[in-house]
């Protein structure tokens, strides 16, 4: 009877209290209802590990909220092909639909499939897939599967590898020539896909996320990860057009907070790409500033005119 009442409340309110009894966080029906009612699957974070280790249940969760996939990282499911497919993050080659636009794109993002990462990059991916114009492009997502690195520190800016057979330090020449595999260096794989974009007159969309403290208050602006800085250098060598998109913010209750990616943000990215395709002459890096919004609920109410 208690479960039935709680389930009704979750379905009506769209959330389950974080400090609810542990037994409820082990209940698939209740947790899935809470995930469905959330904006990005946040309740799955507090589900018991037994649910995060249940592949079938994870697949059901990410079908509803793809961003929740990162909470299954400890169980090794955040890069499981079936979970990635059901989340809509990755599509097997045999199931891919042909895109209307022949030009290819590639994302340069911070990793978003681990529990301690933000899910903003995943939001951008799903928003682009659903967008009426961006969805016409085949834009490669580099974070779907783990890759190797010839760099012992993975993203050392001073490491000489530039993603070519000549500069990569992996001993086996078979994984630094031809199409990359899971054993290839990530730099080699990324540059390979950048070259595919270049060969089709494509582009790179780089996502620059907000840097904020533990209280989620924006304090230091925007920042690229080390891997993204390397990807920018590779794009320059390949001579690939780069659109650097800065995460939008919202002014709320005296604070400046990072905000989710939305359809208007996707419009701005698509507009920048469309403008470039009108000329295709400029290969310089282009900034795409997303809107800095104000939460209108916090604005003082004006008196009605008499």
Coordinates of C-alpha atoms in Angstrom, one line a residue:
X1 CA 0.0 0.0 0.0
X2 CA 2.9 2.4 0.8
X3 CA 4.6 1.5 -2.5
X4 CA 1.3 2.1 -4.4
X5 CA 0.9 5.5 -2.8
X6 CA 4.5 6.5 -3.4
X7 CA 4.3 5.4 -7.0
X8 CA 1.2 7.5 -7.6
X9 CA 3.0 10.5 -5.9
X10 CA 6.1 10.1 -8.1
X11 CA 4.0 9.8 -11.2
X12 CA 2.1 13.0 -10.3
X13 CA 5.0 15.1 -9.1
X14 CA 7.7 13.6 -11.4
X15 CA 10.2 13.0 -8.6
X16 CA 11.2 10.8 -5.8
X17 CA 12.8 12.4 -2.7
X18 CA 16.5 11.9 -2.6
X19 CA 16.3 10.7 1.0
X20 CA 13.5 8.2 0.5
X21 CA 13.8 4.8 2.1
X22 CA 16.5 2.7 0.6
X23 CA 14.0 0.0 -0.4
X24 CA 12.3 2.4 -2.8
X25 CA 15.6 3.1 -4.5
X26 CA 15.9 -0.6 -5.2
X27 CA 12.4 -0.8 -6.7
X28 CA 12.6 -0.7 -10.5
X29 CA 9.0 0.5 -11.0
X30 CA 9.5 3.5 -8.7
X31 CA 12.9 4.5 -9.9
X32 CA 11.9 4.3 -13.5
X33 CA 8.8 6.5 -12.8
X34 CA 11.1 9.0 -11.1
X35 CA 13.5 9.0 -14.1
X36 CA 10.6 9.5 -16.5
X37 CA 9.5 12.5 -14.5
X38 CA 12.9 14.1 -14.3
X39 CA 14.5 16.5 -16.8
X40 CA 17.7 14.5 -17.4
X41 CA 17.4 11.2 -15.4
X42 CA 19.0 12.6 -12.2
X43 CA 17.1 10.2 -9.9
X44 CA 19.0 7.3 -11.3
X45 CA 22.1 8.6 -9.5
X46 CA 20.6 7.5 -6.1
X47 CA 19.3 4.1 -7.3
X48 CA 21.0 1.2 -5.6
X49 CA 24.0 -0.3 -7.3
X50 CA 22.0 -3.5 -8.0
X51 CA 19.9 -1.5 -10.5
X52 CA 22.8 0.3 -12.0
X53 CA 24.4 -3.1 -12.7
X54 CA 21.2 -4.5 -14.3
X55 CA 21.8 -4.1 -18.0
X56 CA 18.2 -4.6 -19.0
X57 CA 17.1 -2.0 -16.5
X58 CA 19.8 0.5 -17.5
X59 CA 18.6 0.1 -21.1
X60 CA 15.0 0.9 -20.0
X61 CA 16.2 4.0 -18.1
X62 CA 18.4 5.4 -20.9
X63 CA 15.6 5.0 -23.5
X64 CA 13.7 7.5 -21.4
X65 CA 16.6 9.8 -20.4
X66 CA 19.9 9.3 -22.3
X67 CA 21.8 11.6 -19.9
X68 CA 21.3 9.0 -17.1
X69 CA 23.7 6.5 -18.8
X70 CA 26.7 8.0 -16.9
X71 CA 25.3 6.7 -13.6
X72 CA 26.0 3.1 -14.9
X73 CA 29.7 3.8 -15.5
X74 CA 30.9 2.0 -12.4
X75 CA 29.2 -1.2 -13.7
X76 CA 30.9 -0.8 -17.0
X77 CA 27.7 -0.2 -18.9
X78 CA 28.1 3.5 -19.9
X79 CA 30.0 2.3 -23.0
X80 CA 28.1 -0.9 -23.5
X81 CA 27.0 -1.0 -27.2
X82 CA 23.5 -2.0 -26.4
X83 CA 23.1 0.7 -23.8
X84 CA 24.6 3.3 -26.1
X85 CA 22.3 2.2 -28.9
X86 CA 19.2 2.4 -26.7
X87 CA 20.2 5.8 -25.4
X88 CA 20.4 7.0 -29.0
X89 CA 24.1 8.0 -28.5
X90 CA 25.5 5.4 -30.9
X91 CA 24.1 3.6 -33.9
X92 CA 25.7 0.4 -35.4
X93 CA 26.9 0.8 -39.0
X94 CA 24.3 -1.6 -40.3
X95 CA 21.5 0.4 -38.7
X96 CA 22.6 3.9 -39.7
X97 CA 20.2 5.9 -41.8
X98 CA 21.7 7.9 -44.6
X99 CA 21.8 11.6 -43.8
X100 CA 20.4 14.3 -46.1
X101 CA 23.7 16.3 -46.0
X102 CA 26.8 14.7 -47.5
X103 CA 29.2 16.9 -45.3
X104 CA 30.4 15.1 -42.1
X105 CA 30.9 16.7 -38.7
X106 CA 32.7 15.8 -35.5
X107 CA 32.2 16.8 -31.9
X108 CA 35.0 18.0 -29.7
X109 CA 33.6 17.5 -26.1
X110 CA 34.6 16.8 -22.6
X111 CA 33.8 13.2 -21.6
X112 CA 30.2 12.9 -20.3
X113 CA 29.7 9.2 -19.7
X114 CA 31.2 8.9 -16.2
X115 CA 29.3 9.7 -13.0
X116 CA 31.6 12.5 -11.9
X117 CA 31.3 14.3 -15.3
X118 CA 28.6 16.8 -16.4
X119 CA 26.1 15.5 -18.9
X120 CA 26.2 18.7 -20.9
X121 CA 28.0 17.1 -23.9
X122 CA 25.4 14.3 -24.0
X123 CA 22.7 17.0 -24.0
X124 CA 24.3 18.7 -27.0
X125 CA 24.5 15.4 -28.9
X126 CA 20.9 14.5 -28.3
X127 CA 19.8 18.1 -29.1
X128 CA 21.7 18.0 -32.4
X129 CA 20.3 14.7 -33.4
X130 CA 16.7 15.9 -32.8
X131 CA 17.3 19.3 -34.5
X132 CA 15.6 19.8 -37.9
X133 CA 18.8 21.1 -39.5
X134 CA 21.7 19.7 -37.4
X135 CA 20.1 16.3 -37.6
X136 CA 20.7 16.2 -41.3
X137 CA 24.4 15.9 -40.7
X138 CA 26.3 12.8 -39.7
X139 CA 28.3 14.2 -36.8
X140 CA 30.8 11.8 -35.2
X141 CA 30.7 11.3 -31.4
X142 CA 34.2 10.4 -30.1
X143 CA 33.2 9.4 -26.5
X144 CA 31.2 6.3 -27.3
X145 CA 34.0 3.8 -26.8
X146 CA 37.3 3.7 -25.0
X147 CA 40.5 4.0 -27.0
X148 CA 44.1 3.6 -26.2
X149 CA 46.8 6.4 -26.0
X150 CA 50.4 6.4 -26.9
X151 CA 50.7 9.2 -24.3
X152 CA 51.2 7.8 -20.8
X153 CA 49.2 10.7 -19.4
X154 CA 46.6 10.5 -22.2
X155 CA 46.2 14.3 -22.7
X156 CA 49.7 15.7 -22.1
X157 CA 49.8 18.9 -24.2
X158 CA 53.5 18.5 -24.7
X159 CA 53.3 14.9 -26.0
X160 CA 54.5 14.9 -29.7
X161 CA 51.7 12.6 -31.1
X162 CA 49.6 14.5 -33.6
X163 CA 47.4 11.6 -34.7
X164 CA 49.5 10.5 -37.7
X165 CA 51.3 7.2 -38.4
X166 CA 54.6 9.1 -38.3
X167 CA 54.0 10.8 -34.9
X168 CA 52.0 8.2 -33.0
X169 CA 54.2 6.2 -30.6
X170 CA 52.1 3.0 -30.4
X171 CA 54.5 0.2 -31.3
X172 CA 52.1 -1.8 -33.5
X173 CA 51.9 -0.1 -36.9
X174 CA 48.7 -1.9 -37.7
X175 CA 46.7 0.3 -35.3
X176 CA 48.2 3.5 -36.5
X177 CA 47.4 3.0 -40.2
X178 CA 44.1 2.6 -41.9
X179 CA 40.7 2.8 -40.1
X180 CA 41.1 3.1 -36.3
X181 CA 40.1 0.4 -34.0
X182 CA 39.6 0.2 -30.2
X183 CA 43.4 -0.5 -29.9
X184 CA 44.3 2.7 -31.8
X185 CA 45.6 5.9 -30.1
X186 CA 42.7 8.3 -29.4
X187 CA 44.6 11.1 -31.2
X188 CA 45.0 8.9 -34.3
X189 CA 41.3 8.0 -34.3
X190 CA 40.2 11.6 -33.8
X191 CA 42.4 12.9 -36.6
X192 CA 41.2 10.1 -38.9
X193 CA 37.6 11.3 -38.4
X194 CA 38.6 14.9 -38.7
X195 CA 40.1 14.1 -42.1
X196 CA 36.8 12.4 -43.2
X197 CA 35.1 15.7 -42.3
X198 CA 37.7 17.7 -44.2
X199 CA 37.3 15.5 -47.3
X200 CA 33.5 16.1 -47.3
X201 CA 33.8 19.9 -46.7
X202 CA 32.6 19.3 -43.2
X203 CA 33.3 20.8 -39.8
X204 CA 34.0 20.4 -36.1
X205 CA 31.7 21.5 -33.3
X206 CA 33.6 22.2 -30.1
X207 CA 31.7 22.5 -26.9
X208 CA 33.3 24.8 -24.3
X209 CA 31.6 24.1 -20.9
X210 CA 31.2 26.4 -18.0
X211 CA 33.6 26.1 -15.1
X212 CA 31.8 26.4 -11.8
X213 CA 32.3 25.5 -8.1
X214 CA 30.6 22.8 -6.1
X215 CA 27.6 25.0 -5.5
X216 CA 27.0 25.2 -9.3
X217 CA 27.7 28.9 -9.3
X218 CA 29.6 30.1 -12.4
X219 CA 32.9 31.6 -11.1
X220 CA 35.6 31.2 -13.8
X221 CA 33.9 31.5 -17.2
X222 CA 34.4 28.7 -19.8
X223 CA 37.2 26.2 -20.3
X224 CA 38.3 23.5 -22.7
X225 CA 39.7 20.3 -21.5
X226 CA 43.3 19.3 -22.4
X227 CA 42.0 16.8 -24.9
X228 CA 39.9 19.5 -26.6
X229 CA 43.0 21.8 -26.8
X230 CA 44.8 19.0 -28.6
X231 CA 41.8 18.4 -30.9
X232 CA 41.9 22.1 -31.8
X233 CA 45.6 21.8 -32.8
X234 CA 44.8 18.8 -34.9
X235 CA 41.9 20.6 -36.6
X236 CA 44.3 23.5 -37.5
X237 CA 46.7 21.0 -39.0
X238 CA 43.9 19.3 -41.0
X239 CA 42.6 22.8 -41.9
X240 CA 39.1 21.9 -40.6
X241 CA 36.5 24.6 -39.9
X242 CA 35.8 24.8 -36.1
X243 CA 32.6 26.2 -34.5
X244 CA 33.3 26.7 -30.8
X245 CA 30.1 26.8 -28.8
X246 CA 30.1 28.3 -25.3
X247 CA 27.6 26.8 -22.9
X248 CA 24.7 29.2 -22.1
X249 CA 24.0 30.5 -18.6
X250 CA 21.0 31.7 -16.6
X251 CA 20.9 34.5 -14.0
X252 CA 19.0 33.1 -11.0
X253 CA 18.6 34.5 -7.5
X254 CA 21.7 36.6 -7.7
X255 CA 23.9 33.8 -9.2
X256 CA 25.0 32.9 -12.7
X257 CA 24.4 29.2 -13.3
X258 CA 25.2 26.9 -16.2
X259 CA 22.0 25.9 -18.0
X260 CA 21.0 22.9 -20.1
X261 CA 21.3 22.9 -23.9
X262 CA 18.0 23.7 -25.6
X263 CA 16.5 24.0 -29.1
X264 CA 17.3 27.7 -29.3
X265 CA 20.9 26.9 -28.7
X266 CA 20.8 24.3 -31.5
X267 CA 19.3 27.0 -33.7
X268 CA 22.3 29.3 -33.1
X269 CA 24.8 26.5 -33.9
X270 CA 22.9 25.6 -37.1
X271 CA 22.7 29.3 -38.1
X272 CA 26.5 29.6 -37.8
X273 CA 27.0 26.5 -39.9
X274 CA 24.5 27.7 -42.5
X275 CA 26.2 31.1 -42.8
X276 CA 29.5 29.4 -43.3
X277 CA 28.2 27.2 -46.1
X278 CA 27.1 30.2 -48.0
X279 CA 30.7 31.1 -48.6
X280 CA 33.0 28.2 -47.3
X281 CA 35.9 30.6 -47.7
X282 CA 36.7 31.3 -44.0
X283 CA 38.5 28.5 -42.1
X284 CA 39.2 30.5 -39.0
X285 CA 37.8 29.3 -35.7
X286 CA 34.3 30.8 -35.1
X287 CA 32.8 31.4 -31.7
X288 CA 29.1 30.7 -31.2
X289 CA 27.9 32.5 -28.1
X290 CA 24.7 30.9 -26.6
X291 CA 22.1 33.1 -24.9
X292 CA 22.7 34.3 -21.4
X293 CA 19.2 34.0 -20.0
X294 CA 17.5 35.6 -16.9
X295 CA 15.1 33.5 -14.9
X296 CA 12.0 35.7 -15.2
X297 CA 10.5 34.2 -12.0
X298 CA 13.1 36.1 -10.1
X299 CA 12.3 39.5 -11.8
X300 CA 10.3 42.1 -9.8
X301 CA 6.7 42.3 -11.0
X302 CA 5.7 45.5 -12.7
X303 CA 2.4 47.1 -11.7
X304 CA -0.3 47.0 -14.4
X305 CA -0.9 50.3 -16.1
X306 CA -4.1 52.1 -15.3

